[in-house]
Amino acid sequence: MKKIKPSRVILYAILIVYAVITVYPFLWALFASIKPYSEIVGSGLSLLPSKPTLDNFNYIFTQDPLFPKWVVNSITIATLGTFLNVIFNSMCGYALARLHFPGRKTLFLIVLVCIMVPAQILLIPNYLIMKQLGLLDSYSALIIPSAINFSYIFMMRQFFISFPKEIEEAAELDGLNRLGIFFRIVMPMARASIGTQAIFVFLAFWNDFMKPLLYITSQEKYTLTLGLQSFQSQHATQWNYIMAAAVVTILPIVVMYILLNKYFMKGMKIGGDK
C-alpha cells in the first residue's frame, strides 16, 4: 500500500476547507430560496429547511408583474448576442486564418491591439454613438456594440490555422463554395471551440450589469441583473423572495454549463495544446 505524504494530506485538507467556504454561500442561497421568511431570520446559518416551500418562486413569477419580463429580456438578449458572436467571431477568425486579402496582417494587428483595450474605456463612446443613432433604451444598444469580441476572433483564428486544409480542398472538389465549406464542413467540426465561446459569451451577456444600467431606462426593459437590484430595493429585507430571485438568475448559467460541458472541456484542451 502506497504511503500518503503528510504534505499531501495537509494540501487536501486546505483545499477541502477552501471548497466548503466557497460553496457554502451558494448552498445557503439555494436552500434559503425554499424557506419561509420566518425560518430564514430565525434559523441563523443553518442550511436545510425544516418546511421547504415553493411559495417564494410562485410569488416572484405570479405576484411581481415585472420579474417574468426581466427573465425573458435577459434570455432574449443573451441568446441573440451569443448567436451573433458565434457567427461573426467564427467568420472573422476563419477569414484571418484562411483568406488572403490586402491588409490581412494589419487587420490582425488591430484585433490584437483591441484585445488590450479595457472594455470600460468604450462605455462612454458607445453611449454617445447609441444616442446619436437613437438606440438608447432598446435591446439593440446592448446587443449591437457587443456583437463581436476580439478575444474570441483571435481564439477562432488560432483554431482554424490548425484546421486540416485537405478537408476543405476535398469539399471544394465536391462543388462547395467558400460559404458552403465554412457552414457545412468547418463550423460543425469546430464544435469544441464554438461551445467554449458560447458559454463565456452567454455568461458575459447574462451577468452584464453596467451596460443595462447605462443604456436602459424603462423598468419593463430591465435585464435580470439590473432588475434584481430594483427587486431588492422594493422588497428590502424579504430575503426569501430575494434569494429565490437570485437562484433564478444563476440557474440558466448552470444549465448551460451542464449541457455544453463536454465542448467546454475540449475547448480548454485545445487552448492548452496551443
Tab-separated table of N, CA, C and O in Angstrom, residues 70-79 201-209 223-225 248-253:
chain	number	residue	atom	x	y	z
A	70	TRP	N	-38.305	40.548	-16.924
A	70	TRP	CA	-36.849	40.664	-16.829
A	70	TRP	C	-36.168	39.360	-17.234
A	70	TRP	O	-35.123	39.374	-17.893
A	71	VAL	N	-36.757	38.232	-16.855
A	71	VAL	CA	-36.202	36.928	-17.238
A	71	VAL	C	-36.223	36.774	-18.759
A	71	VAL	O	-35.224	36.379	-19.373
A	72	VAL	N	-37.358	37.098	-19.374
A	72	VAL	CA	-37.482	36.996	-20.835
A	72	VAL	C	-36.509	37.953	-21.517
A	72	VAL	O	-35.871	37.600	-22.520
A	73	ASN	N	-36.373	39.172	-20.985
A	73	ASN	CA	-35.439	40.141	-21.564
A	73	ASN	C	-34.012	39.609	-21.557
A	73	ASN	O	-33.291	39.700	-22.560
A	74	SER	N	-33.580	39.058	-20.425
A	74	SER	CA	-32.211	38.550	-20.319
A	74	SER	C	-31.986	37.358	-21.247
A	74	SER	O	-30.937	37.263	-21.894
A	75	ILE	N	-32.963	36.459	-21.309
A	75	ILE	CA	-32.827	35.295	-22.199
A	75	ILE	C	-32.740	35.744	-23.653
A	75	ILE	O	-31.902	35.252	-24.429
A	76	THR	N	-33.579	36.705	-24.032
A	76	THR	CA	-33.582	37.199	-25.418
A	76	THR	C	-32.263	37.851	-25.774
A	76	THR	O	-31.652	37.541	-26.815
A	77	ILE	N	-31.792	38.753	-24.919
A	77	ILE	CA	-30.552	39.483	-25.196
A	77	ILE	C	-29.357	38.543	-25.213
A	77	ILE	O	-28.508	38.598	-26.115
A	78	ALA	N	-29.260	37.653	-24.212
A	78	ALA	CA	-28.118	36.742	-24.130
A	78	ALA	C	-28.107	35.756	-25.291
A	78	ALA	O	-27.044	35.445	-25.852
A	79	THR	N	-29.284	35.266	-25.704
A	79	THR	CA	-29.352	34.303	-26.806
A	79	THR	C	-28.978	34.952	-28.129
A	79	THR	O	-28.158	34.417	-28.890
A	201	VAL	N	-19.512	33.840	-23.769
A	201	VAL	CA	-20.258	34.983	-24.300
A	201	VAL	C	-21.631	35.071	-23.651
A	201	VAL	O	-22.068	36.162	-23.241
A	202	PHE	N	-22.321	33.939	-23.540
A	202	PHE	CA	-23.632	33.932	-22.889
A	202	PHE	C	-23.500	34.402	-21.440
A	202	PHE	O	-24.318	35.187	-20.956
A	203	LEU	N	-22.473	33.920	-20.773
A	203	LEU	CA	-22.232	34.321	-19.388
A	203	LEU	C	-22.011	35.832	-19.283
A	203	LEU	O	-22.529	36.489	-18.370
A	204	ALA	N	-21.257	36.396	-20.231
A	204	ALA	CA	-20.985	37.840	-20.200
A	204	ALA	C	-22.267	38.640	-20.410
A	204	ALA	O	-22.515	39.627	-19.710
A	205	PHE	N	-23.089	38.231	-21.370
A	205	PHE	CA	-24.352	38.936	-21.606
A	205	PHE	C	-25.284	38.780	-20.415
A	205	PHE	O	-25.924	39.743	-19.987
A	206	TRP	N	-25.378	37.581	-19.891
A	206	TRP	CA	-26.327	37.311	-18.807
A	206	TRP	C	-25.964	38.069	-17.534
A	206	TRP	O	-26.836	38.577	-16.831
A	207	ASN	N	-24.672	38.148	-17.233
A	207	ASN	CA	-24.237	38.781	-15.983
A	207	ASN	C	-23.954	40.273	-16.120
A	207	ASN	O	-23.618	40.924	-15.124
A	208	ASP	N	-24.072	40.812	-17.323
A	208	ASP	CA	-23.727	42.215	-17.535
A	208	ASP	C	-24.668	43.130	-16.747
A	208	ASP	O	-25.893	43.018	-16.839
A	209	PHE	N	-24.080	44.023	-15.986
A	209	PHE	CA	-24.863	44.974	-15.197
A	209	PHE	C	-24.622	46.409	-15.640
A	209	PHE	O	-25.550	47.212	-15.691
A	223	THR	N	-32.830	44.136	-17.737
A	223	THR	CA	-32.376	42.749	-17.729
A	223	THR	C	-32.474	42.212	-16.294
A	223	THR	O	-32.750	42.962	-15.363
A	224	LEU	N	-32.225	40.932	-16.129
A	224	LEU	CA	-32.410	40.319	-14.813
A	224	LEU	C	-31.430	40.862	-13.789
A	224	LEU	O	-31.780	41.042	-12.615
A	225	THR	N	-30.201	41.129	-14.203
A	225	THR	CA	-29.213	41.658	-13.255
A	225	THR	C	-29.601	43.040	-12.764
A	225	THR	O	-29.503	43.345	-11.566
A	248	VAL	N	-32.919	32.100	-9.511
A	248	VAL	CA	-33.372	32.148	-10.905
A	248	VAL	C	-32.304	32.791	-11.786
A	248	VAL	O	-32.113	32.398	-12.936
A	249	THR	N	-31.574	33.759	-11.241
A	249	THR	CA	-30.536	34.447	-12.004
A	249	THR	C	-29.386	33.520	-12.379
A	249	THR	O	-28.857	33.584	-13.498
A	250	ILE	N	-28.990	32.635	-11.469
A	250	ILE	CA	-27.834	31.769	-11.744
A	250	ILE	C	-28.222	30.453	-12.397
A	250	ILE	O	-27.364	29.752	-12.946
A	251	LEU	N	-29.512	30.098	-12.391
A	251	LEU	CA	-29.931	28.792	-12.901
A	251	LEU	C	-29.610	28.576	-14.378
A	251	LEU	O	-29.067	27.523	-14.743
A	252	PRO	N	-29.903	29.528	-15.297
A	252	PRO	CA	-29.583	29.295	-16.712
A	252	PRO	C	-28.106	29.073	-16.970
A	252	PRO	O	-27.737	28.307	-17.862
A	253	ILE	N	-27.252	29.735	-16.208
A	253	ILE	CA	-25.811	29.558	-16.391
A	253	ILE	C	-25.398	28.139	-16.031
A	253	ILE	O	-24.619	27.496	-16.748
